[in-house]
Amino acid sequence: MSTALSQFSVTSGYSGLLAELRAAFSTGITRPLAWRRDQLRRLEALIQENTAELSGALHQDLGKCSSESWITDLGLALSSARSTRKKLGSWIEPERVRNPIALVPAQSFVMREPLGVVLIISPWNYPVQLTLMPLAAAIAAGNCVVVKPSEISSCTSQVLARLIPHYLNPKCVAIVEGGASETTALLKERFDHIFYTGNPAIGRIVMAAAARHLTPVTLELGGKSPCIVDESADLETAARRIVFGKFLNAGQTCIAPDYVLVHESREQKLLSALKTALSEFYGPDPKSNSDYGRIVNDRHFMRLQELIGSGQVAIGGESDRQSRYIAPTILRSVDLHSPLMAEEIFGPILPVISVPSTKAAVDFVNARPKPLALYLFCQSRQVERLVLQNTSSGGVCVNTTLLHHANERLPFGGVGESGMGNYHGRFGFETFSHKRAVVRKPVHPEIPLAYPPYTKLKDFLLRWIL
């Protein structure tokens, strides 16, 4: 926490911190476009001037190489802040809307106004991107912000806690480090919006805490994102793109393919193609490849090791507890009632399950909670329509993985168990804004020539004067 805010702690509560932020917000300091753009420009500078230090922290926390850190964390956050700054001027303009004939003459428009003081709780798997992207959106909308990074990615949390108060206005943006007790204490306070990224179990806790104050929430959760490989799919292409999406960040990605449903006639060929793709990506020994990450901590390492026992290892399976290394692992003949298929894997383990048809794959997906992402590999538009029209998910990619997350013109978010609300680009600005309806009538309206007949004077008065 910045020195200016060091007097607030979990023992004394955060009411004083919230009071200071509300006092700053009430002055109107965050509302001018110039202020918002300046803070976004400073956020860009934070990333650009500290790339090496942030990359080093990500390597310590997750074993990420510098190129992966830039592509998946720092670069996305920088691009988001820069794009938001450039487009913000048009976003904050009042939006004119047409009037029904009953309101003529009048002007109607929608204003976007800041919500107030918002809370952002970010996760450990992409701790820079998933902290700074929602922060950029909240600042763009004109809010004061409390940022709570994950204590699990402790090195990155410490760097952000030092840098954010140095670059951004500490009267308007505060960062609180700590674990469950600090988060619990923050959730006792009244915020104007809570933005949480993490797992559904904690999402329920956040939503329950928000309900006490009728605080709106955005929940970016996860779930078991399926990957359907139809018999019409190009298997070599499918294998390369599945391997990319699954084993990036050692599988610790909320939208990673969680399991594959492949047509039974193509299972063996897909397994062979996956083995080839893994060798192309990481070589014969992924452990010695600096591009391959590590599991974030011992608890998650032990959890993942237990999950491997739920199926037959077709590829990989090796591990090293000391370095928290788990090889890219493909399982087949999995127990569908095991924890492997009941919880999000969030690691480098990919079950491959054969199905008799794409319709059977759709039924398999629909029998489970709605996922954050769904991936389909096929070369048939009929199959594509079947899957898109008969499933529900936060997002969909056809013949690729993850890339819907990279387009800021698309909303990113879940549905049902995988979350509520969305952000990215203008969608993030809208999430942290209140849409205010405004109607402006002239003081002395002109009566139109073609006017409906009224039998009573009061009808005329109510219609035009009142």
Short mmCIF file of C-alpha atoms in Angstrom, two decimals:
data_model
loop_
_atom_site.label_atom_id
_atom_site.label_comp_id
_atom_site.label_asym_id
_atom_site.label_seq_id
_atom_site.Cartn_x
_atom_site.Cartn_y
_atom_site.Cartn_z
CA MET A 1 0.00 0.00 0.00
CA SER A 2 1.23 3.50 -0.68
CA THR A 3 2.62 5.45 2.27
CA ALA A 4 -0.24 7.93 2.00
CA LEU A 5 -2.66 5.13 2.77
CA SER A 6 -0.56 3.11 5.20
CA GLN A 7 -2.72 4.03 8.19
CA PHE A 8 -5.49 1.76 6.93
CA SER A 9 -5.21 -1.94 7.74
CA VAL A 10 -7.29 -5.06 8.00
CA THR A 11 -7.50 -4.64 11.78
CA SER A 12 -8.90 -1.12 11.68
CA GLY A 13 -11.00 -1.69 8.58
CA TYR A 14 -11.03 0.26 5.37
CA SER A 15 -13.81 2.75 6.08
CA GLY A 16 -11.25 5.56 6.35
CA LEU A 17 -9.77 4.66 2.99
CA LEU A 18 -13.22 4.63 1.38
CA ALA A 19 -14.03 7.98 3.01
CA GLU A 20 -10.90 9.55 1.52
CA LEU A 21 -11.66 8.18 -1.93
CA ARG A 22 -15.28 9.35 -1.75
CA ALA A 23 -14.12 12.78 -0.66
CA ALA A 24 -11.79 12.94 -3.67
CA PHE A 25 -14.55 11.76 -6.01
CA SER A 26 -16.97 14.36 -4.66
CA THR A 27 -14.59 17.16 -5.70
CA GLY A 28 -15.12 16.16 -9.33
CA ILE A 29 -11.42 15.59 -9.94
CA THR A 30 -11.98 12.36 -11.88
CA ARG A 31 -14.66 13.70 -14.24
CA PRO A 32 -12.76 15.89 -16.76
CA LEU A 33 -11.65 14.15 -19.95
CA ALA A 34 -8.17 15.66 -19.56
CA TRP A 35 -7.72 14.03 -16.13
CA ARG A 36 -8.84 10.63 -17.36
CA ARG A 37 -6.54 10.77 -20.37
CA ASP A 38 -3.63 11.86 -18.22
CA GLN A 39 -4.11 8.92 -15.84
CA LEU A 40 -4.36 6.50 -18.76
CA ARG A 41 -1.18 7.96 -20.22
CA ARG A 42 0.52 7.42 -16.86
CA LEU A 43 -0.74 3.83 -16.82
CA GLU A 44 0.90 3.33 -20.21
CA ALA A 45 4.13 4.77 -18.83
CA LEU A 46 3.95 2.42 -15.84
CA ILE A 47 4.07 -0.55 -18.20
CA GLN A 48 6.58 0.86 -20.68
CA GLU A 49 9.07 2.07 -18.11
CA ASN A 50 8.92 -1.04 -15.92
CA THR A 51 8.62 -3.86 -18.46
CA ALA A 52 11.75 -5.64 -17.28
CA GLU A 53 10.77 -5.52 -13.61
CA LEU A 54 7.22 -6.68 -14.28
CA SER A 55 8.47 -9.49 -16.52
CA GLY A 56 10.89 -10.55 -13.79
CA ALA A 57 8.07 -10.69 -11.25
CA LEU A 58 5.95 -12.78 -13.62
CA HIS A 59 8.87 -15.15 -14.08
CA GLN A 60 9.25 -15.53 -10.33
CA ASP A 61 5.55 -16.16 -9.80
CA LEU A 62 4.73 -18.32 -12.84
CA GLY A 63 7.96 -19.17 -14.61
CA LYS A 64 6.94 -17.07 -17.62
CA CYS A 65 9.49 -16.16 -20.23
CA SER A 66 9.75 -12.50 -21.23
CA SER A 67 8.10 -12.98 -24.63
CA GLU A 68 5.06 -14.74 -23.13
CA SER A 69 4.86 -12.08 -20.41
CA TRP A 70 4.71 -9.38 -23.06
CA ILE A 71 2.24 -11.13 -25.38
CA THR A 72 -0.21 -12.32 -22.71
CA ASP A 73 0.16 -9.76 -19.94
CA LEU A 74 2.04 -6.52 -20.47
CA GLY A 75 1.34 -5.97 -24.16
CA LEU A 76 -2.41 -6.53 -23.82
CA ALA A 77 -2.63 -4.17 -20.84
CA LEU A 78 -0.61 -1.49 -22.65
CA SER A 79 -2.68 -1.80 -25.81
CA SER A 80 -5.91 -1.58 -23.81
CA ALA A 81 -4.85 1.59 -21.96
CA ARG A 82 -3.60 3.27 -25.14
CA SER A 83 -6.67 2.40 -27.21
CA THR A 84 -9.01 3.51 -24.42
CA ARG A 85 -7.21 6.84 -24.10
CA LYS A 86 -7.46 7.52 -27.82
CA LYS A 87 -11.14 6.63 -28.13
CA LEU A 88 -12.36 8.04 -24.83
CA GLY A 89 -13.31 11.43 -26.23
CA SER A 90 -16.02 9.93 -28.43
CA TRP A 91 -17.20 7.51 -25.74
CA ILE A 92 -18.05 10.20 -23.19
CA GLU A 93 -20.07 12.34 -25.61
CA PRO A 94 -23.81 12.34 -24.86
CA GLU A 95 -25.61 9.90 -27.14
CA ARG A 96 -28.58 11.47 -28.93
CA VAL A 97 -31.63 9.24 -29.35
CA ARG A 98 -34.83 9.77 -31.34
CA ASN A 99 -38.04 10.86 -29.63
CA PRO A 100 -41.44 9.25 -29.99
CA ILE A 101 -44.05 11.60 -31.44
CA ALA A 102 -45.56 12.04 -27.98
CA LEU A 103 -42.43 13.89 -26.78
CA VAL A 104 -41.98 16.27 -29.73
CA PRO A 105 -40.59 18.91 -29.40
CA ALA A 106 -37.81 17.68 -27.10
CA GLN A 107 -34.26 16.39 -27.04
CA SER A 108 -33.44 12.98 -25.58
CA PHE A 109 -29.97 11.66 -24.92
CA VAL A 110 -27.95 9.23 -22.80
CA MET A 111 -25.14 10.48 -20.58
CA ARG A 112 -22.40 8.23 -19.24
CA GLU A 113 -21.46 9.22 -15.72
CA PRO A 114 -18.99 7.59 -13.31
CA LEU A 115 -20.33 5.22 -10.67
CA GLY A 116 -18.17 6.50 -7.81
CA VAL A 117 -15.71 4.32 -5.88
CA VAL A 118 -15.22 0.85 -7.34
CA LEU A 119 -13.32 -2.25 -6.21
CA ILE A 120 -11.25 -4.44 -8.55
CA ILE A 121 -10.18 -7.86 -7.24
CA SER A 122 -7.74 -9.47 -9.65
CA PRO A 123 -6.42 -13.06 -9.97
CA TRP A 124 -2.94 -14.57 -9.98
CA ASN A 125 -2.72 -16.25 -13.39
CA TYR A 126 -2.38 -13.08 -15.49
CA PRO A 127 -1.76 -10.64 -12.65
CA VAL A 128 -0.73 -7.63 -14.73
CA GLN A 129 -3.24 -7.86 -17.56
CA LEU A 130 -6.21 -8.76 -15.35
CA THR A 131 -5.39 -5.95 -12.93
CA LEU A 132 -4.54 -3.11 -15.29
CA MET A 133 -7.14 -3.72 -18.02
CA PRO A 134 -10.15 -3.30 -15.71
CA LEU A 135 -8.29 -0.49 -13.94
CA ALA A 136 -7.95 1.35 -17.26
CA ALA A 137 -11.68 0.92 -17.88
CA ALA A 138 -12.60 2.17 -14.41
CA ILE A 139 -10.37 5.25 -14.76
CA ALA A 140 -11.73 5.93 -18.25
CA ALA A 141 -15.25 5.98 -16.82
CA GLY A 142 -14.17 8.58 -14.23
CA ASN A 143 -14.17 6.51 -11.04
CA CYS A 144 -12.00 6.32 -7.97
CA VAL A 145 -10.63 2.79 -7.59
CA VAL A 146 -9.42 0.33 -4.97
CA VAL A 147 -7.27 -2.41 -6.48
CA LYS A 148 -6.79 -5.72 -4.66
CA PRO A 149 -4.23 -7.93 -6.49
CA SER A 150 -3.88 -11.61 -5.67
CA GLU A 151 -1.53 -12.56 -2.87
CA ILE A 152 -0.74 -15.84 -4.67
CA SER A 153 1.27 -14.01 -7.36
CA SER A 154 3.05 -12.20 -4.55
CA CYS A 155 6.03 -10.86 -6.50
CA THR A 156 3.85 -9.18 -9.09
CA SER A 157 1.53 -7.88 -6.38
CA GLN A 158 4.45 -6.23 -4.60
CA VAL A 159 5.69 -4.56 -7.78
CA LEU A 160 2.22 -3.24 -8.65
CA ALA A 161 1.70 -2.01 -5.08
CA ARG A 162 4.86 0.06 -5.38
CA LEU A 163 4.33 1.34 -8.92
CA ILE A 164 0.62 2.21 -9.00
CA PRO A 165 0.77 4.95 -6.31
CA HIS A 166 3.91 6.34 -7.97
CA TYR A 167 2.30 6.69 -11.41
CA LEU A 168 -1.40 7.24 -10.67
CA ASN A 169 -3.06 9.83 -8.44
CA PRO A 170 -2.99 8.21 -4.95
CA LYS A 171 -5.98 10.27 -3.86
CA CYS A 172 -8.09 8.49 -6.48
CA VAL A 173 -6.47 5.07 -6.95
CA ALA A 174 -5.48 2.95 -3.96
CA ILE A 175 -3.98 -0.54 -3.89
CA VAL A 176 -4.47 -2.96 -1.00
CA GLU A 177 -2.25 -6.03 -0.68
CA GLY A 178 -3.02 -9.09 1.39
CA GLY A 179 -4.96 -12.33 1.47
CA ALA A 180 -8.40 -13.54 2.43
CA SER A 181 -8.67 -11.39 5.57
CA GLU A 182 -7.91 -8.18 3.68
CA THR A 183 -10.37 -9.10 0.93
CA THR A 184 -13.04 -9.94 3.51
CA ALA A 185 -12.50 -6.59 5.23
CA LEU A 186 -12.77 -4.73 1.92
CA LEU A 187 -16.00 -6.54 1.05
CA LYS A 188 -17.59 -5.24 4.25
CA GLU A 189 -17.38 -1.72 2.84
CA ARG A 190 -19.89 -0.18 0.47
CA PHE A 191 -18.60 0.22 -3.07
CA ASP A 192 -20.44 1.49 -6.12
CA HIS A 193 -19.32 -1.49 -8.19
CA ILE A 194 -17.24 -4.61 -7.59
CA PHE A 195 -15.28 -6.22 -10.41
CA TYR A 196 -14.00 -9.69 -9.52
CA THR A 197 -11.95 -12.12 -11.60
CA GLY A 198 -11.47 -15.60 -10.17
CA ASN A 199 -13.29 -18.84 -9.47
CA PRO A 200 -17.04 -19.37 -8.98
CA ALA A 201 -16.70 -20.32 -5.30
CA ILE A 202 -15.19 -16.95 -4.36
CA GLY A 203 -17.52 -15.28 -6.85
CA ARG A 204 -20.47 -16.39 -4.72
CA ILE A 205 -18.84 -14.88 -1.63
CA VAL A 206 -18.24 -11.59 -3.46
CA MET A 207 -21.82 -11.50 -4.72
CA ALA A 208 -23.23 -12.22 -1.26
CA ALA A 209 -21.13 -9.44 0.26
CA ALA A 210 -22.19 -7.03 -2.49
CA ALA A 211 -25.86 -7.88 -1.91
CA ARG A 212 -25.70 -6.38 1.60
CA HIS A 213 -25.17 -2.95 0.03
CA LEU A 214 -27.07 -3.62 -3.21
CA THR A 215 -23.76 -3.15 -5.01
CA PRO A 216 -23.69 -4.24 -8.67
CA VAL A 217 -21.02 -6.76 -9.60
CA THR A 218 -19.11 -7.96 -12.61
CA LEU A 219 -17.95 -11.55 -12.11
CA GLU A 220 -15.32 -12.85 -14.50
CA LEU A 221 -15.22 -16.50 -13.53
CA GLY A 222 -14.14 -19.66 -15.31
CA GLY A 223 -15.39 -23.18 -15.70
CA LYS A 224 -14.75 -26.12 -17.93
CA SER A 225 -14.39 -24.70 -21.44
CA PRO A 226 -15.01 -27.52 -23.95
CA CYS A 227 -13.28 -28.07 -27.27
CA ILE A 228 -15.30 -29.98 -29.88
CA VAL A 229 -13.38 -31.61 -32.75
CA ASP A 230 -15.79 -32.65 -35.49
CA GLU A 231 -14.98 -35.43 -37.95
CA SER A 232 -14.68 -32.75 -40.67
CA ALA A 233 -11.88 -30.91 -38.80
CA ASP A 234 -8.35 -30.44 -40.13
CA LEU A 235 -6.61 -32.36 -37.36
CA GLU A 236 -3.11 -30.92 -37.77
CA THR A 237 -4.43 -27.38 -37.54
CA ALA A 238 -6.73 -28.31 -34.65
CA ALA A 239 -3.90 -29.97 -32.72
CA ARG A 240 -1.52 -26.99 -33.04
CA ARG A 241 -4.16 -24.49 -31.97
CA ILE A 242 -5.42 -26.65 -29.10
CA VAL A 243 -1.86 -27.07 -27.82
CA PHE A 244 -1.30 -23.31 -28.02
CA GLY A 245 -4.51 -22.53 -26.14
CA LYS A 246 -4.19 -25.26 -23.54
CA PHE A 247 -0.54 -25.11 -22.53
CA LEU A 248 0.07 -21.37 -22.64
CA ASN A 249 0.97 -20.29 -19.10
CA ALA A 250 1.18 -24.01 -18.22
CA GLY A 251 -2.57 -24.31 -18.65
CA GLN A 252 -3.32 -21.68 -15.99
CA THR A 253 -5.71 -19.73 -18.21
CA CYS A 254 -9.40 -19.26 -17.48
CA ILE A 255 -10.33 -19.71 -21.15
CA ALA A 256 -7.96 -22.60 -21.86
CA PRO A 257 -9.61 -25.66 -23.46
CA ASP A 258 -10.49 -27.77 -20.42
CA TYR A 259 -11.33 -30.97 -22.26
CA VAL A 260 -11.66 -32.19 -25.85
CA LEU A 261 -14.66 -33.98 -27.29
CA VAL A 262 -13.54 -35.67 -30.51
CA HIS A 263 -15.48 -37.82 -32.95
CA GLU A 264 -14.65 -41.43 -32.15
CA SER A 265 -13.41 -42.06 -35.68
CA ARG A 266 -10.71 -39.37 -35.27
CA GLU A 267 -9.52 -39.92 -31.69
CA GLN A 268 -6.30 -41.80 -32.45
CA LYS A 269 -5.33 -39.44 -35.27
CA LEU A 270 -5.97 -36.43 -33.03
CA LEU A 271 -3.81 -37.90 -30.25
CA SER A 272 -1.01 -38.43 -32.75
CA ALA A 273 -1.37 -34.87 -34.05
CA LEU A 274 -1.35 -33.48 -30.49
CA LYS A 275 1.88 -35.36 -29.75
CA THR A 276 3.49 -33.91 -32.87
CA ALA A 277 2.30 -30.40 -32.02
CA LEU A 278 3.64 -30.63 -28.46
CA SER A 279 7.04 -31.66 -29.79
CA GLU A 280 7.02 -28.73 -32.23
CA PHE A 281 6.07 -26.26 -29.48
CA TYR A 282 8.21 -27.41 -26.57
CA GLY A 283 10.69 -29.95 -27.95
CA PRO A 284 11.38 -33.44 -26.61
CA ASP A 285 11.90 -32.12 -23.05
CA PRO A 286 9.48 -29.30 -22.12
CA LYS A 287 11.10 -29.03 -18.69
CA SER A 288 14.26 -27.60 -20.25
CA ASN A 289 12.31 -25.25 -22.53
CA SER A 290 12.32 -21.71 -21.13
CA ASP A 291 9.06 -20.95 -22.96
CA TYR A 292 7.13 -23.39 -20.79
CA GLY A 293 5.87 -22.06 -17.45
CA ARG A 294 5.50 -23.52 -13.97
CA ILE A 295 2.64 -24.11 -11.55
CA VAL A 296 2.06 -21.12 -9.30
CA ASN A 297 2.43 -22.84 -5.89
CA ASP A 298 2.69 -26.19 -4.09
CA ARG A 299 -1.01 -26.44 -3.33
CA HIS A 300 -1.98 -26.21 -6.97
CA PHE A 301 0.86 -28.55 -7.93
CA MET A 302 -0.41 -31.27 -5.58
CA ARG A 303 -4.00 -30.75 -6.75
CA LEU A 304 -2.99 -31.22 -10.37
CA GLN A 305 -0.91 -34.30 -9.63
CA GLU A 306 -3.97 -35.95 -8.10
CA LEU A 307 -6.07 -35.10 -11.16
CA ILE A 308 -3.65 -36.91 -13.48
CA GLY A 309 -4.69 -40.18 -11.83
CA SER A 310 -8.24 -39.81 -13.17
CA GLY A 311 -7.36 -41.10 -16.63
CA GLN A 312 -4.88 -42.99 -18.77
CA VAL A 313 -1.80 -40.94 -19.67
CA ALA A 314 -1.43 -40.83 -23.44
CA ILE A 315 1.25 -38.11 -23.54
CA GLY A 316 3.38 -36.57 -20.78
CA GLY A 317 2.56 -37.11 -17.12
CA GLU A 318 6.04 -36.28 -15.75
CA SER A 319 6.44 -33.83 -12.89
CA ASP A 320 8.99 -32.31 -10.51
CA ARG A 321 7.72 -30.97 -7.21
CA GLN A 322 10.81 -28.92 -6.40
CA SER A 323 10.46 -26.75 -9.52
CA ARG A 324 6.65 -27.16 -9.65
CA TYR A 325 6.93 -28.57 -13.16
CA ILE A 326 4.16 -30.65 -14.67
CA ALA A 327 4.67 -31.78 -18.24
CA PRO A 328 2.05 -31.06 -20.90
CA THR A 329 -0.18 -34.05 -20.31
CA ILE A 330 -2.89 -35.62 -22.48
CA LEU A 331 -5.28 -38.10 -20.85
CA ARG A 332 -7.70 -40.55 -22.42
CA SER A 333 -10.21 -43.05 -20.98
CA VAL A 334 -10.97 -40.57 -18.21
CA ASP A 335 -13.43 -41.16 -15.40
CA LEU A 336 -16.31 -38.81 -16.22
CA HIS A 337 -17.39 -38.76 -12.56
CA SER A 338 -13.95 -37.89 -11.19
CA PRO A 339 -12.87 -34.44 -9.91
CA LEU A 340 -11.01 -34.07 -13.21
CA MET A 341 -14.35 -33.64 -14.99
CA ALA A 342 -16.16 -31.90 -12.12
CA GLU A 343 -13.87 -28.90 -11.56
CA GLU A 344 -11.88 -26.54 -13.74
CA ILE A 345 -8.45 -28.11 -14.27
CA PHE A 346 -6.47 -24.87 -14.50
CA GLY A 347 -3.25 -26.64 -15.36
CA PRO A 348 -1.43 -28.50 -18.16
CA ILE A 349 -3.72 -31.56 -18.22
CA LEU A 350 -6.02 -32.16 -21.19
CA PRO A 351 -8.60 -34.98 -21.16
CA VAL A 352 -9.56 -36.28 -24.61
CA ILE A 353 -13.00 -37.90 -24.72
CA SER A 354 -14.43 -39.70 -27.76
CA VAL A 355 -18.07 -39.14 -28.74
CA PRO A 356 -20.17 -40.80 -31.46
CA SER A 357 -21.32 -37.53 -33.06
CA THR A 358 -21.20 -33.77 -32.79
CA LYS A 359 -24.79 -33.88 -31.53
CA ALA A 360 -23.57 -36.10 -28.68
CA ALA A 361 -20.82 -33.55 -27.97
CA VAL A 362 -23.42 -30.77 -27.82
CA ASP A 363 -25.51 -32.84 -25.39
CA PHE A 364 -22.38 -33.45 -23.25
CA VAL A 365 -21.68 -29.70 -23.06
CA ASN A 366 -25.30 -28.80 -22.31
CA ALA A 367 -25.47 -31.28 -19.44
CA ARG A 368 -22.91 -29.14 -17.58
CA PRO A 369 -22.78 -25.50 -16.41
CA LYS A 370 -22.37 -22.87 -19.13
CA PRO A 371 -18.64 -22.39 -19.85
CA LEU A 372 -16.64 -19.21 -20.24
CA ALA A 373 -15.45 -20.27 -23.70
CA LEU A 374 -16.32 -22.92 -26.26
CA TYR A 375 -14.04 -24.05 -29.08
CA LEU A 376 -15.11 -25.82 -32.25
CA PHE A 377 -12.95 -27.29 -34.98
CA CYS A 378 -14.80 -28.19 -38.15
CA GLN A 379 -15.00 -27.42 -41.85
CA SER A 380 -18.76 -27.70 -42.08
CA ARG A 381 -21.01 -24.65 -41.79
CA GLN A 382 -23.88 -26.98 -40.93
CA VAL A 383 -21.94 -28.31 -37.95
CA GLU A 384 -20.96 -24.78 -36.98
CA ARG A 385 -24.61 -23.70 -36.99
CA LEU A 386 -25.59 -26.79 -34.97
CA VAL A 387 -23.09 -25.96 -32.23
CA LEU A 388 -23.64 -22.18 -32.14
CA GLN A 389 -27.41 -22.44 -32.10
CA ASN A 390 -27.64 -25.22 -29.51
CA THR A 391 -25.04 -24.24 -26.90
CA SER A 392 -24.41 -21.26 -24.63
CA SER A 393 -21.04 -19.91 -23.50
CA GLY A 394 -19.33 -16.63 -22.72
CA GLY A 395 -17.48 -16.65 -26.05
CA VAL A 396 -16.82 -18.97 -28.99
CA CYS A 397 -13.89 -19.57 -31.33
CA VAL A 398 -14.25 -21.63 -34.49
CA ASN A 399 -11.03 -23.27 -35.73
CA THR A 400 -8.90 -21.44 -33.17
CA THR A 401 -8.58 -20.92 -29.40
CA LEU A 402 -8.27 -17.91 -27.06
CA LEU A 403 -8.32 -15.28 -29.81
CA HIS A 404 -11.76 -13.85 -29.00
CA HIS A 405 -10.03 -12.45 -25.91
CA ALA A 406 -7.60 -10.48 -28.09
CA ASN A 407 -10.24 -8.44 -29.95
CA GLU A 408 -11.21 -5.45 -27.82
CA ARG A 409 -14.22 -4.83 -30.07
CA LEU A 410 -15.75 -8.03 -28.70
CA PRO A 411 -17.25 -8.23 -25.20
CA PHE A 412 -15.38 -10.59 -22.90
CA GLY A 413 -17.32 -12.22 -20.08
CA GLY A 414 -19.18 -15.29 -18.93
CA VAL A 415 -22.74 -16.50 -18.67
CA GLY A 416 -24.41 -18.42 -15.85
CA GLU A 417 -21.83 -20.26 -13.75
CA SER A 418 -18.97 -18.72 -15.74
CA GLY A 419 -19.80 -15.15 -14.78
CA MET A 420 -21.90 -12.06 -15.39
CA GLY A 421 -21.16 -8.81 -17.13
CA ASN A 422 -18.32 -8.14 -19.57
CA TYR A 423 -15.52 -5.75 -20.43
CA HIS A 424 -12.72 -5.00 -22.95
CA GLY A 425 -12.58 -1.81 -24.96
CA ARG A 426 -15.77 0.22 -24.86
CA PHE A 427 -17.55 -2.63 -23.06
CA GLY A 428 -15.29 -2.01 -20.06
CA PHE A 429 -16.01 1.70 -20.12
CA GLU A 430 -19.75 0.91 -20.17
CA THR A 431 -19.39 -1.55 -17.27
CA PHE A 432 -17.95 1.15 -15.01
CA SER A 433 -20.40 3.85 -16.15
CA HIS A 434 -24.01 4.67 -15.32
CA LYS A 435 -26.17 5.32 -18.38
CA ARG A 436 -28.31 8.29 -17.42
CA ALA A 437 -31.44 9.10 -19.41
CA VAL A 438 -32.06 12.81 -20.05
CA VAL A 439 -35.03 14.53 -21.74
CA ARG A 440 -34.89 18.28 -22.40
CA LYS A 441 -38.10 20.12 -23.34
CA PRO A 442 -38.20 23.71 -24.61
CA VAL A 443 -39.79 26.20 -22.21
CA HIS A 444 -42.37 27.41 -24.78
CA PRO A 445 -43.03 24.54 -27.17
CA GLU A 446 -44.58 25.23 -30.53
CA ILE A 447 -47.83 23.40 -31.19
CA PRO A 448 -47.56 21.35 -34.38
CA LEU A 449 -50.04 22.07 -37.17
CA ALA A 450 -51.35 18.51 -37.36
CA TYR A 451 -52.52 17.99 -33.81
CA PRO A 452 -54.80 15.20 -32.54
CA PRO A 453 -58.24 16.43 -31.40
CA TYR A 454 -58.70 16.63 -27.63
CA THR A 455 -62.12 16.86 -26.04
CA LYS A 456 -60.95 18.25 -22.74
CA LEU A 457 -58.73 21.20 -21.98
CA LYS A 458 -56.87 19.24 -19.28
CA ASP A 459 -55.72 16.70 -21.88
CA PHE A 460 -54.14 19.51 -23.84
CA LEU A 461 -52.44 20.93 -20.77
CA LEU A 462 -51.09 17.57 -19.64
CA ARG A 463 -49.83 16.77 -23.12
CA TRP A 464 -47.98 20.00 -23.89
CA ILE A 465 -47.48 22.17 -20.84
CA LEU A 466 -47.00 19.85 -17.89
#
